[in-house]
Amino acid sequence: MSTHQITANASQVMVEQLVASGIDYVFYNSGSREARFFDSLHANPDIQGVLALHEGIVTSAAGGYTQVKGDPAVMVVHLGAGLAQCLGQLINVWSASLPVVVITFAGDTGSFADRVELDLSHTFGPTSIAAPFVKASWAVIEPEGLPQALRRAIRVAKTPPFGPVHLAVYDRLLEDDIVTTNIIDGDIQELKVGYPSDDDVVTISSALDAADRPMFYIGDGVWKSNAEKQLIALAEHYGAAVTTLPFGDARGVPVSHQLHCGRIDTAVERINPDQIFCFGVRHRGNGKADDFDALATATNIVAVGSGVSNFQNLPGVTLEVLADEGRTIDRLLEVASTTAPASKYDARRTAAEAHSKALREQRRRATGWAPKQAGYVRPLVLLDTLDEELELLGGGVMTFESPSTSFDSVQCKQGGGNNIYIRSAGGSEGYGIGAAIGAKLASPGTAVVGLVGDGSTFYADSGLWTAVHHRIPVLYVIPNNGSYGVVAGAFGRAGEVMSDTGQYASVALEGIDPVAIAGGFGMDGIVVDEEAQLRDAIKHGLDVVMNDQQPYLIDVKLPLGLPEGGTPAEVWKLGG
């Protein structure tokens, strides 16, 4: 292990170790007690700080950064209060098992006064409230140990299965005391789980050959092991239908691929698979008796994954392979190339593509429910136009937080196309604005679009300022249906007073102007309320972000997102 000695204050030591570990950015919300840390951060030319005005943006930007390439992200939030503020987005990072290092500083609540402003109660440790949302946490007391603590945190976060970690540093280390310690040099190498056994590869290959209606159930372990192309090749060879978790990972196989059948629960109803092959997926449910129904029809379930979470919610699994997903898929492809030709599976490939087409049409009908009308853009027209324009650029990244224009309704493209679709795995609202910022930093030469609904935008609109402040050229497209459409739909399905009267309360978002909000933060934008204007507006927006290198916002007016025939209920007002 290569090291070099440093004599500096603890803040300088921390920044030097982050640089030595290959960290390019620190996502943060500044605070007064951390003055020396932020001074050291901005004095070092080899690392950049990305400032956000709220801890939720800090967290979602760090998460979006890791979702593009899997590189670890580092974020700093302000004391115990800032840690509490970030939890609404940390649940998304945790649900997606993203390699994010959360750093906080903490006051000493035991030696003197046991109440310290903005710190957690003395009854709980400085890592306590983040514990449910991280895979590991540590408290650091000694400045000489900071290099090892930071190095370990980054290494644990990016060790499969990936996941966020928390490092709480006692704030006495923020003083100007000088310490001599050793910086650990070199980027942290890519770590992988081992290889599958030969017997397991033979067993899985035989099952793939023998299946009548094979289904691949995939999760984020596929892209995290850099196996997207290999899994596509394996599915195409064997003619397997591809499915994912409801609202789950969108990276492993593009949902636009001709074999992708969308979410597993609806796909199973149509396909009735006899064998399900799980690759890097962490199955979850709704805490109800039907949580495992999607797996019930299969007579054989095989699971491959890098950790116990890939197996613990798969009742009836017949083979568990604890191995790197990419290495396992590579071995399966080797066997496939030397045994039966792909033509052997033509019939079931044709059947899987037909199922995919039918299920996609079903999803597109649900997204494209609205008739064409003046003054509005239909959701499906927006989704298709945006997807097409990104493909014309050679492909881009779209971060989704917009149920009204769900990414699983994109058009079919042979091979899946070149666009990458990213969404928050946890579903906690407010992720999309920040995620697009992080995605752009991870892929600066690629067009990045944040497709963020109006409700989600208003959760996190201060992130627009971060994009302007750091000149991060993201194209924000706001599918503006004037409502919390998902919530309104649930109110309608509840069959109570609102659906009986057609008057929906607490879901209409009236009188809010996204372009004016963006303008207040210094971002240019445009309103599009006619379909004839849409393609030119998107082309212009992409030109601004790719050539002018400025962020830009397009507010696209969609039909009102209330149940059919519904109207906003009268609003109670204190002033009468």
CSV table of C-alpha atoms in Angstrom, one decimal, residues 97-489:
chain,number,residue,atom,x,y,z
A,97,SER,CA,-28.1,0.2,-3.3
A,98,LEU,CA,-26.0,3.1,-4.6
A,99,PRO,CA,-22.3,3.6,-3.5
A,100,VAL,CA,-22.7,7.0,-1.8
A,101,VAL,CA,-20.6,8.1,1.2
A,102,VAL,CA,-22.5,10.4,3.5
A,103,ILE,CA,-20.2,12.5,5.7
A,104,THR,CA,-21.5,14.5,8.7
A,105,PHE,CA,-19.8,16.2,11.6
A,106,ALA,CA,-21.1,15.8,15.1
A,107,GLY,CA,-20.8,17.6,18.4
A,108,ASP,CA,-19.7,16.0,21.7
A,109,THR,CA,-22.9,15.6,23.7
A,110,GLY,CA,-21.4,13.6,26.5
A,111,SER,CA,-18.4,15.3,27.9
A,112,PHE,CA,-19.9,18.7,28.8
A,113,ALA,CA,-23.4,20.0,27.9
A,114,ASP,CA,-25.5,17.2,26.6
A,115,ARG,CA,-27.6,19.4,24.2
A,116,VAL,CA,-25.6,20.8,21.3
A,117,GLU,CA,-27.4,23.0,18.7
A,118,LEU,CA,-28.3,21.2,15.5
A,119,ASP,CA,-26.9,17.9,16.8
A,120,LEU,CA,-28.8,14.7,17.7
A,121,SER,CA,-29.9,13.9,21.2
A,122,HIS,CA,-27.2,12.6,23.5
A,123,THR,CA,-29.4,9.4,23.9
A,124,PHE,CA,-28.5,8.5,20.3
A,125,GLY,CA,-25.2,8.2,18.6
A,126,PRO,CA,-24.3,10.5,15.7
A,127,THR,CA,-24.9,7.7,13.2
A,128,SER,CA,-28.2,6.5,14.7
A,129,ILE,CA,-30.9,8.1,12.5
A,130,ALA,CA,-29.2,7.1,9.2
A,131,ALA,CA,-28.7,3.5,10.3
A,132,PRO,CA,-31.8,2.1,8.6
A,133,PHE,CA,-30.7,3.6,5.3
A,134,VAL,CA,-27.0,2.6,5.1
A,135,LYS,CA,-25.0,-0.7,4.9
A,136,ALA,CA,-22.4,0.5,7.4
A,137,SER,CA,-21.6,3.5,9.6
A,138,TRP,CA,-18.7,4.7,11.7
A,139,ALA,CA,-17.9,7.5,14.1
A,140,VAL,CA,-14.4,9.0,13.9
A,141,ILE,CA,-12.6,10.6,16.9
A,142,GLU,CA,-8.9,10.6,16.1
A,143,PRO,CA,-7.6,12.8,13.3
A,144,GLU,CA,-4.7,10.4,12.5
A,145,GLY,CA,-7.3,7.8,11.5
A,146,LEU,CA,-9.2,10.0,9.0
A,147,PRO,CA,-7.3,8.6,5.9
A,148,GLN,CA,-8.1,5.0,6.8
A,149,ALA,CA,-11.7,5.9,7.8
A,150,LEU,CA,-12.4,7.6,4.5
A,151,ARG,CA,-10.7,5.0,2.4
A,152,ARG,CA,-12.6,2.2,4.2
A,153,ALA,CA,-15.9,4.0,3.7
A,154,ILE,CA,-15.4,4.4,0.0
A,155,ARG,CA,-14.3,0.8,-0.3
A,156,VAL,CA,-17.2,-0.6,1.6
A,157,ALA,CA,-19.7,1.5,-0.4
A,158,LYS,CA,-18.4,0.1,-3.7
A,159,THR,CA,-18.0,-3.5,-2.6
A,160,PRO,CA,-20.8,-5.6,-4.0
A,161,PRO,CA,-23.5,-5.5,-3.2
A,162,PHE,CA,-23.1,-1.7,-3.4
A,163,GLY,CA,-24.8,0.6,-0.8
A,164,PRO,CA,-24.6,3.9,1.0
A,165,VAL,CA,-22.4,4.3,4.1
A,166,HIS,CA,-22.2,7.0,6.7
A,167,LEU,CA,-19.1,8.5,8.3
A,168,ALA,CA,-19.8,10.8,11.4
A,169,VAL,CA,-16.7,12.8,12.3
A,170,TYR,CA,-16.6,14.5,15.7
A,171,ASP,CA,-16.4,18.3,15.1
A,172,ARG,CA,-13.4,18.8,17.4
A,173,LEU,CA,-11.5,17.7,14.3
A,174,LEU,CA,-12.7,20.9,12.6
A,175,GLU,CA,-10.3,23.0,14.6
A,176,ASP,CA,-7.0,24.3,13.4
A,177,ASP,CA,-4.8,21.7,15.3
A,178,ILE,CA,-2.0,20.3,13.1
A,179,VAL,CA,-1.7,16.5,12.8
A,180,THR,CA,0.9,14.3,11.0
A,181,THR,CA,-0.5,11.2,9.3
A,182,ASN,CA,-0.3,9.2,6.1
A,183,ILE,CA,-2.5,9.7,3.0
A,184,ILE,CA,-3.3,6.4,1.3
A,185,ASP,CA,-2.5,6.7,-2.4
A,186,GLY,CA,-4.2,5.3,-5.5
A,187,ASP,CA,-7.8,4.8,-6.7
A,188,ILE,CA,-9.7,2.0,-5.1
A,189,GLN,CA,-9.8,-0.9,-7.4
A,190,GLU,CA,-13.0,-2.3,-8.8
A,191,LEU,CA,-14.2,-5.1,-6.6
A,192,LYS,CA,-16.3,-8.1,-7.6
A,193,VAL,CA,-17.8,-11.2,-6.1
A,194,GLY,CA,-16.4,-14.5,-7.4
A,195,TYR,CA,-17.2,-16.8,-10.3
A,196,PRO,CA,-20.0,-19.3,-10.5
A,197,SER,CA,-19.0,-23.0,-10.2
A,198,ASP,CA,-18.9,-25.1,-13.4
A,199,ASP,CA,-21.8,-27.2,-12.1
A,200,ASP,CA,-24.0,-24.2,-11.5
A,201,VAL,CA,-23.3,-22.9,-15.1
A,202,VAL,CA,-24.2,-26.3,-16.5
A,203,THR,CA,-27.4,-26.4,-14.4
A,204,ILE,CA,-28.5,-22.9,-15.5
A,205,SER,CA,-27.6,-23.6,-19.2
A,206,SER,CA,-29.6,-26.8,-19.2
A,207,ALA,CA,-32.6,-25.1,-17.6
A,208,LEU,CA,-32.4,-22.3,-20.2
A,209,ASP,CA,-32.3,-24.9,-23.0
A,210,ALA,CA,-35.2,-26.9,-21.6
A,211,ALA,CA,-37.6,-24.1,-20.6
A,212,ASP,CA,-40.8,-23.6,-22.6
A,213,ARG,CA,-41.5,-20.0,-21.5
A,214,PRO,CA,-38.3,-18.7,-19.9
A,215,MET,CA,-38.4,-15.3,-18.2
A,216,PHE,CA,-35.4,-13.2,-17.1
A,217,TYR,CA,-36.2,-11.2,-14.0
A,218,ILE,CA,-33.5,-8.5,-13.8
A,219,GLY,CA,-32.3,-5.9,-11.3
A,220,ASP,CA,-29.6,-3.4,-10.8
A,221,GLY,CA,-26.9,-6.0,-10.3
A,222,VAL,CA,-26.8,-6.4,-14.1
A,223,TRP,CA,-25.5,-2.8,-14.8
A,224,LYS,CA,-23.5,-2.6,-11.6
A,225,SER,CA,-21.5,-5.6,-12.9
A,226,ASN,CA,-21.2,-4.0,-16.4
A,227,ALA,CA,-23.2,-6.8,-18.0
A,228,GLU,CA,-26.0,-5.0,-19.9
A,229,LYS,CA,-24.8,-6.0,-23.3
A,230,GLN,CA,-24.1,-9.5,-22.3
A,231,LEU,CA,-27.5,-10.0,-20.7
A,232,ILE,CA,-29.2,-8.7,-23.9
A,233,ALA,CA,-27.2,-11.2,-25.9
A,234,LEU,CA,-28.2,-14.0,-23.6
A,235,ALA,CA,-31.9,-13.1,-23.7
A,236,GLU,CA,-31.8,-12.8,-27.5
A,237,HIS,CA,-30.0,-16.1,-27.9
A,238,TYR,CA,-32.5,-18.1,-25.7
A,239,GLY,CA,-35.6,-16.1,-26.7
A,240,ALA,CA,-36.3,-15.2,-23.0
A,241,ALA,CA,-38.8,-12.5,-22.0
A,242,VAL,CA,-37.3,-9.8,-19.8
A,243,THR,CA,-39.0,-8.3,-16.8
A,244,THR,CA,-38.2,-6.0,-13.9
A,245,LEU,CA,-39.6,-4.9,-10.6
A,246,PRO,CA,-42.6,-2.6,-10.6
A,247,PHE,CA,-41.0,0.9,-10.6
A,248,GLY,CA,-37.6,-0.8,-10.4
A,249,ASP,CA,-34.3,-0.6,-12.2
A,250,ALA,CA,-34.3,0.7,-15.8
A,251,ARG,CA,-30.7,0.1,-16.7
A,252,GLY,CA,-30.0,-3.6,-17.1
A,253,VAL,CA,-31.9,-4.1,-20.4
A,254,PRO,CA,-33.5,-1.0,-21.9
A,255,VAL,CA,-37.3,-1.1,-21.6
A,256,SER,CA,-37.3,-0.2,-25.3
A,257,HIS,CA,-35.8,-3.6,-26.2
A,258,GLN,CA,-38.0,-5.9,-28.2
A,259,LEU,CA,-37.9,-8.6,-25.5
A,260,HIS,CA,-38.6,-6.4,-22.6
A,261,CYS,CA,-42.1,-7.1,-21.1
A,262,GLY,CA,-42.1,-4.5,-18.4
A,263,ARG,CA,-43.0,-5.1,-14.8
A,264,ILE,CA,-43.0,-8.7,-13.7
A,265,ASP,CA,-46.5,-8.8,-12.1
A,266,THR,CA,-48.3,-7.9,-15.3
A,267,ALA,CA,-45.9,-9.8,-17.5
A,268,VAL,CA,-46.4,-13.1,-15.6
A,269,GLU,CA,-50.2,-12.8,-16.0
A,270,ARG,CA,-49.8,-12.9,-19.8
A,271,ILE,CA,-46.8,-15.1,-20.3
A,272,ASN,CA,-47.2,-17.7,-17.5
A,273,PRO,CA,-43.5,-18.5,-17.4
A,274,ASP,CA,-42.4,-22.1,-16.5
A,275,GLN,CA,-38.9,-21.0,-15.5
A,276,ILE,CA,-37.7,-17.7,-14.0
A,277,PHE,CA,-34.1,-16.7,-14.1
A,278,CYS,CA,-33.3,-13.9,-11.6
A,279,PHE,CA,-30.2,-11.8,-12.3
A,280,GLY,CA,-29.1,-9.2,-9.7
A,281,VAL,CA,-32.6,-8.4,-8.6
A,282,ARG,CA,-33.8,-7.7,-5.0
A,283,HIS,CA,-37.5,-8.7,-5.0
A,284,ARG,CA,-39.8,-6.6,-2.9
A,285,GLY,CA,-43.6,-6.2,-2.4
A,286,ASN,CA,-46.2,-4.2,-0.6
A,287,GLY,CA,-46.3,-6.0,2.7
A,288,LYS,CA,-49.3,-8.1,1.7
A,289,ALA,CA,-50.0,-11.8,1.0
A,290,ASP,CA,-49.7,-11.4,-2.7
A,291,ASP,CA,-46.1,-10.2,-2.6
A,292,PHE,CA,-44.8,-13.4,-4.1
A,293,ASP,CA,-47.6,-14.2,-6.5
A,294,ALA,CA,-45.5,-13.1,-9.5
A,295,LEU,CA,-43.2,-16.1,-8.8
A,296,ALA,CA,-45.9,-18.7,-8.2
A,297,THR,CA,-46.4,-20.0,-11.7
A,298,ALA,CA,-42.7,-21.1,-12.2
A,299,THR,CA,-41.7,-24.7,-11.6
A,300,ASN,CA,-38.1,-23.6,-11.4
A,301,ILE,CA,-36.5,-20.4,-10.1
A,302,VAL,CA,-32.8,-19.7,-10.4
A,303,ALA,CA,-31.2,-16.7,-8.8
A,304,VAL,CA,-27.8,-15.2,-9.4
A,305,GLY,CA,-26.6,-12.3,-7.3
A,306,SER,CA,-23.8,-10.6,-5.4
A,307,GLY,CA,-25.4,-10.7,-1.9
A,308,VAL,CA,-28.0,-12.2,0.3
A,309,SER,CA,-30.6,-9.5,-0.6
A,310,ASN,CA,-30.7,-11.1,-4.1
A,311,PHE,CA,-32.1,-14.3,-2.6
A,312,GLN,CA,-34.0,-13.5,0.6
A,313,ASN,CA,-37.3,-12.7,-1.0
A,314,LEU,CA,-37.5,-15.5,-3.5
A,315,PRO,CA,-39.5,-18.3,-1.9
A,316,GLY,CA,-39.3,-21.6,-3.8
A,317,VAL,CA,-35.9,-20.8,-5.4
A,318,THR,CA,-34.3,-24.0,-6.6
A,319,LEU,CA,-30.7,-22.7,-7.2
A,320,GLU,CA,-29.0,-19.8,-5.5
A,321,VAL,CA,-25.7,-18.7,-7.1
A,322,LEU,CA,-23.7,-16.2,-5.0
A,323,ALA,CA,-21.4,-14.8,-7.8
A,324,ASP,CA,-20.8,-11.7,-9.8
A,325,GLU,CA,-23.7,-11.3,-12.2
A,326,GLY,CA,-21.4,-10.2,-15.1
A,327,ARG,CA,-19.1,-13.1,-14.7
A,328,THR,CA,-21.9,-15.6,-14.5
A,329,ILE,CA,-23.6,-14.2,-17.6
A,330,ASP,CA,-20.3,-14.3,-19.5
A,331,ARG,CA,-20.0,-18.0,-18.6
A,332,LEU,CA,-23.5,-18.7,-19.7
A,333,LEU,CA,-22.8,-17.0,-23.0
A,334,GLU,CA,-19.7,-19.2,-23.5
A,335,VAL,CA,-21.9,-22.3,-23.1
A,336,ALA,CA,-24.6,-20.9,-25.4
A,337,SER,CA,-22.1,-20.2,-28.2
A,338,THR,CA,-20.8,-23.8,-28.1
A,339,THR,CA,-24.0,-25.7,-27.7
A,340,ALA,CA,-27.4,-25.1,-29.5
A,341,PRO,CA,-27.6,-22.4,-32.0
A,342,ALA,CA,-29.9,-19.4,-31.5
A,343,SER,CA,-32.1,-20.7,-34.3
A,344,LYS,CA,-33.2,-23.5,-32.0
A,345,TYR,CA,-35.1,-21.0,-29.9
A,346,ASP,CA,-36.7,-19.1,-32.8
A,347,ALA,CA,-40.3,-20.0,-31.8
A,348,ARG,CA,-40.1,-18.9,-28.2
A,349,ARG,CA,-38.2,-15.8,-29.2
A,350,THR,CA,-41.0,-14.9,-31.6
A,351,ALA,CA,-43.5,-15.6,-28.8
A,352,ALA,CA,-41.6,-13.4,-26.3
A,353,GLU,CA,-41.5,-10.6,-28.8
A,354,ALA,CA,-45.2,-10.8,-29.3
A,355,HIS,CA,-45.8,-10.7,-25.6
A,356,SER,CA,-43.5,-7.7,-25.3
A,357,LYS,CA,-45.4,-5.9,-28.1
A,358,ALA,CA,-48.8,-6.6,-26.6
A,359,LEU,CA,-47.7,-5.5,-23.1
A,360,ARG,CA,-46.1,-2.4,-24.5
A,361,GLU,CA,-49.2,-1.5,-26.4
A,362,GLN,CA,-51.2,-1.9,-23.1
A,363,ARG,CA,-48.8,0.5,-21.3
A,364,ARG,CA,-48.9,3.0,-24.1
A,365,ARG,CA,-52.7,3.0,-24.1
A,366,ALA,CA,-52.6,3.8,-20.4
A,367,THR,CA,-50.1,6.6,-20.9
A,368,GLY,CA,-51.8,7.9,-24.1
A,369,TRP,CA,-55.3,8.0,-22.7
A,370,ALA,CA,-56.0,11.7,-23.4
A,371,PRO,CA,-57.5,12.7,-26.7
A,372,LYS,CA,-55.8,15.4,-28.8
A,373,GLN,CA,-56.9,18.9,-27.7
A,374,ALA,CA,-55.8,22.4,-28.3
A,375,GLY,CA,-53.6,24.0,-25.7
A,376,TYR,CA,-52.1,20.7,-24.5
A,377,VAL,CA,-49.6,18.1,-25.4
A,378,ARG,CA,-50.5,14.4,-25.0
A,379,PRO,CA,-48.1,12.5,-22.7
A,380,LEU,CA,-47.2,9.9,-25.2
A,381,VAL,CA,-46.3,12.5,-27.9
A,382,LEU,CA,-43.9,14.1,-25.4
A,383,LEU,CA,-42.3,10.8,-24.5
A,384,ASP,CA,-41.8,9.6,-28.1
A,385,THR,CA,-40.5,13.0,-29.4
A,386,LEU,CA,-38.0,13.4,-26.6
A,387,ASP,CA,-36.8,9.8,-27.0
A,388,GLU,CA,-36.4,10.2,-30.7
A,389,GLU,CA,-34.5,13.4,-30.5
A,390,LEU,CA,-32.0,11.9,-28.0
A,391,GLU,CA,-31.5,9.0,-30.3
A,392,LEU,CA,-30.7,11.4,-33.2
A,393,LEU,CA,-27.8,12.7,-31.0
A,394,GLY,CA,-26.4,9.1,-30.7
A,395,GLY,CA,-28.2,8.5,-27.4
A,396,GLY,CA,-28.6,10.3,-24.1
A,397,VAL,CA,-29.4,9.9,-20.4
A,398,MET,CA,-33.0,10.5,-19.2
A,399,THR,CA,-33.7,10.7,-15.5
A,400,PHE,CA,-37.3,10.0,-14.8
A,401,GLU,CA,-39.6,11.2,-12.1
A,402,SER,CA,-42.9,11.6,-14.0
A,403,PRO,CA,-45.6,8.9,-13.7
A,404,SER,CA,-47.6,10.8,-16.4
A,405,THR,CA,-44.9,10.0,-19.0
A,406,SER,CA,-43.5,6.8,-17.6
A,407,PHE,CA,-40.3,5.5,-19.2
A,408,ASP,CA,-41.8,2.0,-19.6
A,409,SER,CA,-44.1,3.4,-22.3
A,410,VAL,CA,-41.2,4.3,-24.7
A,411,GLN,CA,-41.4,2.9,-28.2
A,412,CYS,CA,-39.8,-0.4,-29.1
A,413,LYS,CA,-36.4,-0.2,-30.7
A,414,GLN,CA,-34.5,-3.3,-32.1
A,415,GLY,CA,-31.6,-3.9,-29.7
A,416,GLY,CA,-33.0,-1.3,-27.3
A,417,GLY,CA,-31.5,1.8,-28.8
A,418,ASN,CA,-28.8,4.0,-27.2
A,419,ASN,CA,-30.7,5.9,-24.6
A,420,ILE,CA,-30.2,5.2,-20.9
A,421,TYR,CA,-33.2,5.5,-18.6
A,422,ILE,CA,-32.7,6.2,-14.8
A,423,ARG,CA,-35.3,6.5,-12.1
A,424,SER,CA,-35.3,6.6,-8.3
A,425,ALA,CA,-35.7,3.1,-6.9
A,426,GLY,CA,-37.3,4.2,-3.7
A,427,GLY,CA,-40.1,6.3,-5.0
A,428,SER,CA,-39.5,9.1,-2.5
A,429,GLU,CA,-40.5,12.3,-4.3
A,430,GLY,CA,-38.0,15.0,-5.2
A,431,TYR,CA,-35.3,12.9,-6.7
A,432,GLY,CA,-35.4,13.9,-10.4
A,433,ILE,CA,-34.0,17.4,-10.3
A,434,GLY,CA,-30.9,16.6,-8.4
A,435,ALA,CA,-30.4,13.2,-10.1
A,436,ALA,CA,-30.1,14.9,-13.5
A,437,ILE,CA,-27.3,17.1,-12.1
A,438,GLY,CA,-25.3,14.2,-10.9
A,439,ALA,CA,-25.9,12.2,-14.1
A,440,LYS,CA,-24.5,15.1,-16.2
A,441,LEU,CA,-21.4,15.4,-14.0
A,442,ALA,CA,-20.8,11.6,-14.5
A,443,SER,CA,-21.3,11.9,-18.2
A,444,PRO,CA,-20.4,15.4,-19.3
A,445,GLY,CA,-20.2,14.7,-23.0
A,446,THR,CA,-23.7,13.2,-23.2
A,447,ALA,CA,-27.1,14.9,-23.5
A,448,VAL,CA,-28.8,14.6,-20.1
A,449,VAL,CA,-32.5,15.2,-19.7
A,450,GLY,CA,-34.4,15.5,-16.4
A,451,LEU,CA,-38.0,14.4,-17.2
A,452,VAL,CA,-39.5,15.6,-13.9
A,453,GLY,CA,-43.2,16.1,-13.3
A,454,ASP,CA,-44.6,19.4,-12.0
A,455,GLY,CA,-45.3,18.0,-8.5
A,456,SER,CA,-41.8,16.5,-8.2
A,457,THR,CA,-40.2,19.7,-9.5
A,458,PHE,CA,-41.9,21.8,-6.8
A,459,TYR,CA,-40.4,19.4,-4.2
A,460,ALA,CA,-36.9,20.2,-5.3
A,461,ASP,CA,-36.9,23.3,-7.5
A,462,SER,CA,-33.9,24.9,-5.7
A,463,GLY,CA,-31.9,22.3,-7.6
A,464,LEU,CA,-32.4,24.4,-10.7
A,465,TRP,CA,-30.2,27.0,-8.9
A,466,THR,CA,-27.4,24.5,-8.5
A,467,ALA,CA,-27.5,23.7,-12.2
A,468,VAL,CA,-27.2,27.4,-13.0
A,469,HIS,CA,-24.7,28.2,-10.3
A,470,HIS,CA,-22.2,25.5,-11.5
A,471,ARG,CA,-23.3,25.8,-15.2
A,472,ILE,CA,-24.3,22.1,-15.4
A,473,PRO,CA,-26.1,21.9,-18.7
A,474,VAL,CA,-29.1,19.7,-18.1
A,475,LEU,CA,-32.3,20.0,-20.1
A,476,TYR,CA,-35.2,19.9,-17.8
A,477,VAL,CA,-38.5,18.9,-19.4
A,478,ILE,CA,-41.5,19.3,-17.1
A,479,PRO,CA,-44.6,17.2,-18.1
A,480,ASN,CA,-47.0,19.6,-16.4
A,481,ASN,CA,-50.4,18.0,-15.8
A,482,GLY,CA,-51.3,20.6,-13.1
A,483,SER,CA,-51.7,17.9,-10.4
A,484,TYR,CA,-50.3,15.1,-8.3
A,485,GLY,CA,-51.6,12.7,-10.8
A,486,VAL,CA,-50.6,9.5,-9.0
A,487,VAL,CA,-52.3,10.6,-5.8
A,488,ALA,CA,-55.4,11.8,-7.7
A,489,GLY,CA,-55.6,8.4,-9.4
